[in-house]
Amino acid sequence: MPSGGAIILNTRKLPNAVQILITNTGVGMTKKQLNSLGIPFYTTKEQGTGLGLVVVMSIIKMMNGKISFSSNLNKGTKCSILFQQK
């Protein structure tokens, strides 16, 4: 978040799952950027490799979890991670 902002972390216990919600008040993403998340070597950062989120998504998938994103340009981004009980 170039101009500062807030990162909010919430957790919820659902009947058969645990959810982690991460929200920020940053610059947000376009639909094209959202659709490109998780593609190896895709990055919007000058010094980024585009592999960090790919690794995170892979680990969550290996743990039978689900990750999803929503974003509004100039308003921020939300990430939801859901781990269901086996």
PDB file of C-alpha atoms in Angstrom:
ATOM      1  CA  MET A   1       0.000   0.000   0.000  1.00  0.00           C
ATOM      2  CA  PRO A   2       2.092   2.903  -1.287  1.00  0.00           C
ATOM      3  CA  SER A   3       0.231   5.547   0.715  1.00  0.00           C
ATOM      4  CA  GLY A   4      -0.246   3.451   3.825  1.00  0.00           C
ATOM      5  CA  GLY A   5      -3.487   1.853   4.864  1.00  0.00           C
ATOM      6  CA  ALA A   6      -4.813  -0.954   7.001  1.00  0.00           C
ATOM      7  CA  ILE A   7      -4.554  -4.726   6.901  1.00  0.00           C
ATOM      8  CA  ILE A   8      -7.283  -6.494   8.834  1.00  0.00           C
ATOM      9  CA  LEU A   9      -7.116 -10.164   9.791  1.00  0.00           C
ATOM     10  CA  ASN A  10     -10.218 -12.009  10.996  1.00  0.00           C
ATOM     11  CA  THR A  11     -10.861 -15.655  11.710  1.00  0.00           C
ATOM     12  CA  ARG A  12     -14.192 -17.446  11.950  1.00  0.00           C
ATOM     13  CA  LYS A  13     -15.143 -20.898  13.113  1.00  0.00           C
ATOM     14  CA  LEU A  14     -17.929 -22.189  10.929  1.00  0.00           C
ATOM     15  CA  PRO A  15     -19.934 -25.384  11.613  1.00  0.00           C
ATOM     16  CA  ASN A  16     -17.552 -27.570   9.572  1.00  0.00           C
ATOM     17  CA  ALA A  17     -14.753 -25.208   8.649  1.00  0.00           C
ATOM     18  CA  VAL A  18     -12.372 -22.459   9.683  1.00  0.00           C
ATOM     19  CA  GLN A  19     -12.132 -19.286   7.621  1.00  0.00           C
ATOM     20  CA  ILE A  20      -9.317 -16.749   7.553  1.00  0.00           C
ATOM     21  CA  LEU A  21     -10.221 -13.353   6.082  1.00  0.00           C
ATOM     22  CA  ILE A  22      -7.512 -10.875   5.136  1.00  0.00           C
ATOM     23  CA  THR A  23      -8.637  -7.421   4.022  1.00  0.00           C
ATOM     24  CA  ASN A  24      -6.613  -4.378   3.048  1.00  0.00           C
ATOM     25  CA  THR A  25      -7.423  -0.793   2.151  1.00  0.00           C
ATOM     26  CA  GLY A  26      -4.852  -0.613  -0.623  1.00  0.00           C
ATOM     27  CA  VAL A  27      -5.121   0.296  -4.286  1.00  0.00           C
ATOM     28  CA  GLY A  28      -7.114  -2.799  -5.221  1.00  0.00           C
ATOM     29  CA  MET A  29      -6.865  -4.749  -8.448  1.00  0.00           C
ATOM     30  CA  THR A  30      -8.465  -4.733 -11.862  1.00  0.00           C
ATOM     31  CA  LYS A  31     -10.423  -7.778 -13.073  1.00  0.00           C
ATOM     32  CA  LYS A  32      -7.476  -8.659 -15.311  1.00  0.00           C
ATOM     33  CA  GLN A  33      -5.100  -8.580 -12.336  1.00  0.00           C
ATOM     34  CA  LEU A  34      -7.506 -10.667 -10.235  1.00  0.00           C
ATOM     35  CA  ASN A  35      -7.787 -13.248 -12.999  1.00  0.00           C
ATOM     36  CA  SER A  36      -3.982 -13.428 -13.263  1.00  0.00           C
ATOM     37  CA  LEU A  37      -3.424 -14.286  -9.589  1.00  0.00           C
ATOM     38  CA  GLY A  38      -1.743 -17.651  -9.198  1.00  0.00           C
ATOM     39  CA  ILE A  39      -0.155 -17.651 -12.641  1.00  0.00           C
ATOM     40  CA  PRO A  40       3.561 -18.384 -12.224  1.00  0.00           C
ATOM     41  CA  PHE A  41       5.819 -15.370 -12.826  1.00  0.00           C
ATOM     42  CA  TYR A  42       2.897 -12.899 -12.972  1.00  0.00           C
ATOM     43  CA  THR A  43       3.695  -9.866 -10.841  1.00  0.00           C
ATOM     44  CA  THR A  44       2.878  -6.186 -10.668  1.00  0.00           C
ATOM     45  CA  LYS A  45       5.969  -5.432  -8.561  1.00  0.00           C
ATOM     46  CA  GLU A  46       9.276  -4.191  -9.937  1.00  0.00           C
ATOM     47  CA  GLN A  47      11.305  -6.617  -7.833  1.00  0.00           C
ATOM     48  CA  GLY A  48       8.762  -9.454  -7.657  1.00  0.00           C
ATOM     49  CA  THR A  49       9.230 -12.958  -9.027  1.00  0.00           C
ATOM     50  CA  GLY A  50       5.552 -13.867  -9.263  1.00  0.00           C
ATOM     51  CA  LEU A  51       6.101 -17.084  -7.314  1.00  0.00           C
ATOM     52  CA  GLY A  52       5.118 -16.224  -3.728  1.00  0.00           C
ATOM     53  CA  LEU A  53       1.354 -16.466  -4.170  1.00  0.00           C
ATOM     54  CA  VAL A  54       1.752 -19.518  -6.420  1.00  0.00           C
ATOM     55  CA  VAL A  55       3.509 -21.328  -3.560  1.00  0.00           C
ATOM     56  CA  VAL A  56       0.895 -20.183  -1.006  1.00  0.00           C
ATOM     57  CA  MET A  57      -1.972 -21.331  -3.230  1.00  0.00           C
ATOM     58  CA  SER A  58      -0.273 -24.696  -3.743  1.00  0.00           C
ATOM     59  CA  ILE A  59       0.171 -25.237   0.005  1.00  0.00           C
ATOM     60  CA  ILE A  60      -3.451 -24.320   0.726  1.00  0.00           C
ATOM     61  CA  LYS A  61      -4.630 -26.708  -1.998  1.00  0.00           C
ATOM     62  CA  MET A  62      -2.439 -29.528  -0.577  1.00  0.00           C
ATOM     63  CA  MET A  63      -4.177 -28.955   2.780  1.00  0.00           C
ATOM     64  CA  ASN A  64      -7.597 -29.318   1.059  1.00  0.00           C
ATOM     65  CA  GLY A  65      -8.234 -25.610   1.537  1.00  0.00           C
ATOM     66  CA  LYS A  66      -9.700 -23.039  -0.782  1.00  0.00           C
ATOM     67  CA  ILE A  67      -8.482 -19.498  -1.401  1.00  0.00           C
ATOM     68  CA  SER A  68     -10.405 -16.762  -3.153  1.00  0.00           C
ATOM     69  CA  PHE A  69      -9.970 -13.063  -3.791  1.00  0.00           C
ATOM     70  CA  SER A  70     -12.212 -10.088  -4.422  1.00  0.00           C
ATOM     71  CA  SER A  71     -11.070  -6.551  -5.079  1.00  0.00           C
ATOM     72  CA  ASN A  72     -12.286  -3.084  -5.942  1.00  0.00           C
ATOM     73  CA  LEU A  73      -9.950  -0.636  -7.617  1.00  0.00           C
ATOM     74  CA  ASN A  74      -8.922   2.169  -5.234  1.00  0.00           C
ATOM     75  CA  LYS A  75     -10.782   0.489  -2.348  1.00  0.00           C
ATOM     76  CA  GLY A  76      -8.761  -2.589  -1.438  1.00  0.00           C
ATOM     77  CA  THR A  77      -8.680  -6.358  -1.642  1.00  0.00           C
ATOM     78  CA  LYS A  78     -10.162  -9.251   0.328  1.00  0.00           C
ATOM     79  CA  CYS A  79      -8.696 -12.733   0.568  1.00  0.00           C
ATOM     80  CA  SER A  80     -10.647 -15.651   2.017  1.00  0.00           C
ATOM     81  CA  ILE A  81      -8.982 -18.914   2.999  1.00  0.00           C
ATOM     82  CA  LEU A  82     -11.294 -21.762   3.950  1.00  0.00           C
ATOM     83  CA  PHE A  83     -10.239 -25.030   5.579  1.00  0.00           C
ATOM     84  CA  GLN A  84     -13.060 -27.547   5.836  1.00  0.00           C
ATOM     85  CA  GLN A  85     -13.200 -30.239   8.457  1.00  0.00           C
ATOM     86  CA  LYS A  86     -12.620 -33.729   7.129  1.00  0.00           C
TER      87      LYS A  86
END
